Amino acid sequence: MPHNDEVLVVHLGGLGDVCLAESLFLSLREHFGDRLVALGNRRFLDLFSEYFTRTHGVESRHWLYLFSEKLTGPRWKRIVFIGKDREGSIRKRWKAHSAEEPLFIDMYPDGAFGPAEPRDAGGSAREAIHIEAYQLDQLPAYGIEPARANITAKKAHRVILYPEEGFSKEKWPVENFIALFRLLRGKGVNTLLLRPPELSLPVEDALSFEDLSEVK
């Protein structure tokens, strides 16, 4: 059961989407303080556990009440949803579980993963914007000061490739990741191919998340 002052942050994205949201997590932490509880893919959210009091995996039946109109569940001080909700149906449903108006952060602009040159609804070219900046620009409307995470650049000694299947958005084909993996390996570059749980890759050297603990 949540405490009355806890804020539930829901992010159902994959590894790349969660990494791009680090500045958003930082901004929410600085605004709400030590009250954030994260819900989503726990393996990914745990990479940023310093921003949350605890993390939860959305696959647990405990969270079914958030996605069903027939089930009831506990109320949170506020629910923050980072994702896509074009029709507003999720926000409408979650009002019953949020003491304050749910806070919605659109994960990425429509068409962000389409043509190389983004265009608006009228077909005119629009200025490209980084996903991180796009998310942070939405915070002032909620009275939240954007904060950008300071990421220290480090010389890479290894390349890690992580292919994912595209469902709701277009992604680089898995075959391209495999071809790039073999190309880099052939050039002597220390390269790892990380296998998502939902994919079976025709590469003997592909690693699972569990294998990473053994990588030096």
Coordinates of C-alpha atoms in Angstrom, one line a residue:
M1 CA 0.0 0.0 0.0
P2 CA 1.4 3.5 -0.8
H3 CA 1.8 6.1 1.8
N4 CA -0.5 9.1 1.3
D5 CA 2.3 11.4 0.1
E6 CA 3.9 9.0 -2.4
V7 CA 4.1 9.8 -6.1
L8 CA 3.8 6.9 -8.6
V9 CA 6.0 7.3 -11.7
V10 CA 4.9 5.0 -14.5
H11 CA 7.3 4.4 -17.4
L12 CA 6.5 1.3 -19.5
G13 CA 9.2 1.9 -22.1
G14 CA 12.2 -0.2 -23.1
L15 CA 15.9 0.3 -22.2
G16 CA 16.5 3.2 -24.5
D17 CA 13.4 5.1 -23.5
V18 CA 14.2 4.7 -19.8
C19 CA 17.7 5.9 -20.3
L20 CA 16.5 9.0 -22.2
A21 CA 14.2 9.8 -19.3
E22 CA 17.0 10.1 -16.7
S23 CA 16.8 13.9 -16.7
L24 CA 13.1 13.6 -16.2
F25 CA 13.6 11.4 -13.2
L26 CA 16.1 13.9 -11.8
S27 CA 13.6 16.7 -12.3
L28 CA 10.8 14.9 -10.6
R29 CA 13.0 13.9 -7.7
E30 CA 14.1 17.4 -7.1
H31 CA 10.5 18.6 -7.2
F32 CA 8.7 15.9 -5.2
G33 CA 11.6 14.9 -3.0
D34 CA 12.1 11.4 -1.5
R35 CA 8.5 10.3 -2.4
L36 CA 8.9 8.7 -5.9
V37 CA 7.9 5.1 -6.5
A38 CA 8.7 3.7 -10.0
L39 CA 6.6 1.3 -12.0
G40 CA 7.5 -0.4 -15.3
N41 CA 10.2 -2.8 -16.4
R42 CA 12.1 -3.2 -13.2
R43 CA 15.4 -4.3 -14.8
F44 CA 15.6 -1.0 -16.5
L45 CA 14.3 1.2 -13.8
D46 CA 16.7 -0.3 -11.3
L47 CA 19.5 1.3 -13.3
F48 CA 18.2 4.6 -12.0
S49 CA 17.2 3.5 -8.5
E50 CA 18.8 6.5 -6.8
Y51 CA 15.9 8.6 -7.9
F52 CA 13.2 6.4 -6.3
T53 CA 12.3 5.1 -2.9
R54 CA 11.5 1.7 -4.6
T55 CA 10.8 0.2 -8.0
H56 CA 8.1 -2.3 -9.1
G57 CA 7.7 -4.5 -12.1
V58 CA 4.4 -3.9 -14.0
E59 CA 4.0 -7.6 -14.8
S60 CA 2.8 -8.3 -11.2
R61 CA -1.0 -8.8 -10.9
H62 CA -0.9 -6.3 -8.1
W63 CA -1.0 -3.5 -10.7
L64 CA -3.9 -4.8 -12.8
Y65 CA -6.2 -2.2 -11.2
L66 CA -4.4 0.5 -13.1
F67 CA -5.4 -1.0 -16.5
S68 CA -8.9 -2.3 -15.8
E69 CA -12.1 -0.4 -15.3
K70 CA -13.6 -3.1 -13.2
L71 CA -10.9 -3.3 -10.5
T72 CA -10.2 -0.9 -7.6
G73 CA -6.9 -0.1 -6.0
P74 CA -5.1 2.3 -3.7
R75 CA -4.9 6.0 -4.3
W76 CA -1.6 7.8 -4.7
K77 CA -0.7 11.4 -3.9
R78 CA -0.1 11.8 -7.6
I79 CA 0.5 9.6 -10.6
V80 CA 3.0 10.6 -13.2
F81 CA 2.8 8.8 -16.5
I82 CA 5.6 9.0 -19.0
G83 CA 4.5 7.5 -22.3
K84 CA 1.9 7.9 -25.1
D85 CA -1.8 8.6 -24.4
R86 CA -3.1 10.2 -27.6
E87 CA -6.8 9.8 -26.6
G88 CA -6.3 10.7 -23.0
S89 CA -8.0 7.4 -21.8
I90 CA -5.2 6.4 -19.5
R91 CA -5.2 9.8 -17.7
K92 CA -9.0 9.7 -17.4
R93 CA -8.9 6.2 -15.8
W94 CA -6.1 7.0 -13.4
K95 CA -7.8 10.1 -11.9
A96 CA -9.6 7.6 -9.7
H97 CA -6.2 6.5 -8.3
S98 CA -4.5 9.9 -8.0
A99 CA -5.5 12.4 -5.3
E100 CA -4.1 15.2 -7.5
E101 CA -4.5 15.6 -11.2
P102 CA -2.4 12.9 -13.0
L103 CA 0.8 14.4 -14.5
F104 CA 1.3 13.3 -18.1
I105 CA 4.6 13.6 -20.0
D106 CA 4.5 12.7 -23.7
M107 CA 7.4 10.4 -24.2
Y108 CA 8.3 11.6 -27.7
P109 CA 6.7 13.7 -30.5
D110 CA 4.5 12.0 -33.0
G111 CA 6.5 11.0 -36.1
A112 CA 9.8 11.1 -34.2
F113 CA 10.8 7.6 -35.5
G114 CA 9.5 8.1 -39.0
P115 CA 11.2 10.0 -41.9
A116 CA 14.7 11.5 -41.3
E117 CA 13.2 15.0 -41.7
P118 CA 10.3 15.4 -39.2
R119 CA 7.2 17.1 -40.5
D120 CA 4.1 18.6 -38.8
A121 CA 0.5 17.7 -39.5
G122 CA 0.4 20.1 -42.5
G123 CA 3.4 18.4 -44.1
S124 CA 5.8 21.2 -43.5
A125 CA 9.3 20.4 -42.1
R126 CA 9.6 21.1 -38.4
E127 CA 12.6 21.7 -36.3
A128 CA 14.1 18.5 -34.9
I129 CA 14.3 18.2 -31.1
H130 CA 16.1 15.7 -28.9
I131 CA 13.8 13.4 -26.9
E132 CA 15.3 14.6 -23.6
A133 CA 14.7 18.2 -24.4
Y134 CA 11.2 17.4 -25.6
Q135 CA 10.3 15.8 -22.3
L136 CA 11.9 18.5 -20.1
D137 CA 10.1 21.3 -22.1
Q138 CA 6.8 19.9 -20.8
L139 CA 7.6 20.3 -17.1
P140 CA 7.2 24.1 -16.6
A141 CA 3.5 23.7 -17.4
Y142 CA 3.2 21.7 -14.2
G143 CA 5.3 24.1 -12.2
I144 CA 8.3 21.8 -12.2
E145 CA 11.8 23.2 -12.9
P146 CA 13.6 21.1 -15.5
A147 CA 17.0 19.7 -14.4
R148 CA 19.4 18.0 -16.8
A149 CA 21.4 15.1 -15.5
N150 CA 25.1 15.5 -15.7
I151 CA 26.5 12.6 -17.7
T152 CA 30.3 12.4 -17.7
A153 CA 31.7 11.5 -21.1
K154 CA 34.0 8.4 -20.8
K155 CA 36.2 6.8 -23.4
A156 CA 34.5 3.7 -24.6
H157 CA 36.4 0.4 -24.3
R158 CA 33.5 -1.6 -25.5
V159 CA 30.4 -1.3 -27.7
I160 CA 27.1 -2.8 -26.5
L161 CA 24.3 -3.3 -29.1
Y162 CA 20.8 -3.8 -27.9
P163 CA 18.2 -4.6 -30.6
E164 CA 14.5 -4.4 -29.9
E165 CA 11.4 -5.3 -31.9
G166 CA 9.4 -2.2 -33.0
F167 CA 5.7 -2.4 -32.0
S168 CA 4.2 1.0 -31.7
K169 CA 7.1 2.8 -33.3
E170 CA 9.6 2.2 -36.1
K171 CA 13.0 0.9 -35.0
W172 CA 16.2 -0.1 -36.7
P173 CA 15.8 -3.6 -38.0
V174 CA 17.3 -6.4 -35.9
E175 CA 19.2 -7.7 -38.9
N176 CA 21.1 -4.5 -39.0
F177 CA 22.2 -4.8 -35.4
I178 CA 23.5 -8.3 -36.1
A179 CA 25.3 -7.1 -39.3
L180 CA 26.9 -4.3 -37.3
F181 CA 27.9 -6.6 -34.5
R182 CA 29.7 -8.9 -36.9
L183 CA 31.3 -6.0 -38.7
L184 CA 32.7 -4.4 -35.5
R185 CA 33.9 -7.8 -34.3
G186 CA 35.6 -8.4 -37.6
K187 CA 37.5 -5.1 -37.1
G188 CA 38.7 -6.2 -33.7
V189 CA 36.3 -3.9 -31.7
N190 CA 35.2 -5.3 -28.3
T191 CA 31.5 -5.6 -29.1
L192 CA 28.7 -7.3 -27.1
L193 CA 25.2 -8.1 -28.5
L194 CA 22.6 -7.9 -25.7
R195 CA 19.6 -10.2 -26.3
P196 CA 16.2 -8.9 -25.3
P197 CA 13.9 -11.5 -23.6
E198 CA 11.4 -11.4 -26.4
L199 CA 13.9 -12.1 -29.2
S200 CA 15.8 -15.2 -30.3
L201 CA 19.0 -14.0 -32.1
P202 CA 20.9 -16.3 -34.5
V203 CA 24.2 -15.3 -32.8
E204 CA 26.0 -17.7 -30.5
D205 CA 27.8 -14.9 -28.6
A206 CA 24.6 -12.9 -27.8
L207 CA 24.3 -12.2 -24.1
S208 CA 21.3 -12.0 -21.8
F209 CA 20.9 -9.5 -19.0
E210 CA 21.8 -12.2 -16.5
D211 CA 25.1 -12.7 -18.3
L212 CA 26.2 -9.1 -17.7
S213 CA 27.3 -9.8 -14.2
E214 CA 30.0 -12.0 -15.6
V215 CA 31.3 -9.4 -18.1
K216 CA 34.5 -7.8 -17.0

